[in-house]
Amino acid sequence: MINILIADDQKHIRDGLQAMLQQFPLELGSIYCAANGVEALQLLRQQNIQLVITDIRMPDMDGLELMARTKEERIKVDYLIISGYSDFAYAQRAIALGAKAYLLKPVKREDLQASIEHVMQEVRARQALSRNMKHLSRLAKETDRKELSMYMQGAANEEAWILQTQQQNPQLWKNYRLCLLREKLWINQPGASSSHSMESIAYRVYGKQGCICLQHSPQLILAVDASVDTDALPAALKAEQIRAISVMTSPQQGLKELPASYVQVMELYRNSYLFPEQDCILPAHTEGLAQQWQLPYEEIYALFQLIGTRNNVKITEGISKLFHKDVLQRYHIRYTQDLGRVMIQMLREYERVIRPYMGEEALDIKCLQNLFDYPGIRDYIQALQQQLLRLNQFYYEFKCHYRNSQDLNEAIRFIHENYYKPLDLAMVSNHVSLNYAYFSNLFKKNIGKGFAEYLRDVRMGKARKLLAKTEHKVVEIAAMVGYESYKSFTRAFRDVMNMQPTEYRQLIRRKPEQSFLEEDEYETV
């Protein structure tokens, strides 16, 4: 049984999760609730809690800060993260802090139950591993894991140390493989890290004398008995419902070969991203990978020519074609990395063009820099596609804004040059080749007043100049600024100026020294 703490600042979500947990066919203990991270931390200090289900966004102390604080205080507890934000950066930070799952609101009953079952399985596995520590203590004393790991990664060591360490487990070092285990993870699914569970299963498969753990993170690396079938460990992991990729080197003889074997296993690990459908990656899988290639620059450029066209389907198809597994699996993983780097460079160049227009908005290009930060290559391609589609949307809006500005500037110029004619909205919208209703809305949205009001104000401005600077009669001025009748002109003038045209002429001529603002030019959008 495990005790659970629900931390969320929304009461209805806390109540809903609590009701959901109570309906699961699981052996659960006490269920506690907290409205924020501060309350949750206090409960964790006071109660024996094994699992926290927490929102990321909370007042006073959010879920990520709560995880960090419990880690600092060495409070041993597992976390399930829930959030309304699907940004990969949140999931990445949560997983780095040890979250067992990252679930999106609204939480699905089956996802929550699967996550809790997974945590309970890990708790049981850790308890089993703890019970076996006495049996492993003799092996731990015989092998200084840290020193052995440093030697594996290339640190120099004395010949005497190599011989002595090899003699501590001569049967294993006589014929061994390096095995790297990488759990198959994906966002919003249970299973943030099962390294200890996988290690425990490996000891069960190979026996105490046939397995040594050399590294826990960032990847779990084991030295295992090469005489055991390479399918044995993947089968055992699958039986325990742990989805993981096993990467195994060719058989090695002697501890002196450990550094070279480490280079090989890391090379295989990187190339394992090319084969997500494979549960066990061996040297044979990568022997045929081409080491030389020419990137498809024409296809890349053609893809980016679609940016701003609002053709998301073709963009998605273009990404799928460039990163199709049949293509990627022909080459060393460096081809995929090079392809990603060119895509990132193009994203940056296109973003730079519209950066002033984007304001506070931005692409998250940094998240694409390292393929191996992702659970798998599919996740990386999906993240790349997401950023490309965001760029497409930004570019489309930018182009629309630019086109609209050009059309409005032309419309305003046309009005100022033809104000004395019998203009109407249809004539101006036809002049700039825009739909009548669309142009009407666009004009009002960007100019701040409707077409009729704007045309009236332009005509009134011209009329005031004529009244002040010429001797034309009012009826003549009315015709000169586009009014068909004297009455309609005087009515419009009175509405704008609060006086008759004749009164305005008398006023302006009595005060010649006073400056009245009369616009000779028109503003562009």
Short mmCIF file of C-alpha atoms in Angstrom, two decimals, residues 37-42 44-45 60-77 79 97:
data_model
loop_
_atom_site.label_atom_id
_atom_site.label_comp_id
_atom_site.label_asym_id
_atom_site.label_seq_id
_atom_site.Cartn_x
_atom_site.Cartn_y
_atom_site.Cartn_z
CA GLY A 37 3.40 23.49 -2.83
CA VAL A 38 3.93 25.01 0.61
CA GLU A 39 1.12 22.96 2.15
CA ALA A 40 2.30 19.88 0.25
CA LEU A 41 5.88 20.23 1.53
CA GLN A 42 4.64 20.53 5.10
CA LEU A 44 5.55 15.51 3.20
CA ARG A 45 7.65 16.43 6.22
CA ASP A 60 3.38 30.28 -3.66
CA MET A 61 5.31 27.15 -4.71
CA ASP A 62 4.72 25.32 -8.01
CA GLY A 63 5.08 21.61 -8.68
CA LEU A 64 8.61 21.79 -10.09
CA GLU A 65 9.84 23.81 -7.11
CA LEU A 66 8.16 21.31 -4.77
CA MET A 67 10.05 18.49 -6.48
CA ALA A 68 13.32 20.37 -6.17
CA ARG A 69 12.75 21.14 -2.48
CA THR A 70 11.95 17.53 -1.59
CA LYS A 71 15.04 16.46 -3.48
CA GLU A 72 17.14 18.96 -1.51
CA GLU A 73 15.64 17.76 1.78
CA ARG A 74 16.12 14.12 0.71
CA ILE A 75 12.47 13.29 1.15
CA LYS A 76 12.03 10.04 -0.75
CA VAL A 77 8.82 10.34 -2.71
CA TYR A 79 5.87 12.27 -8.43
CA LEU A 97 13.71 15.94 -11.37
#
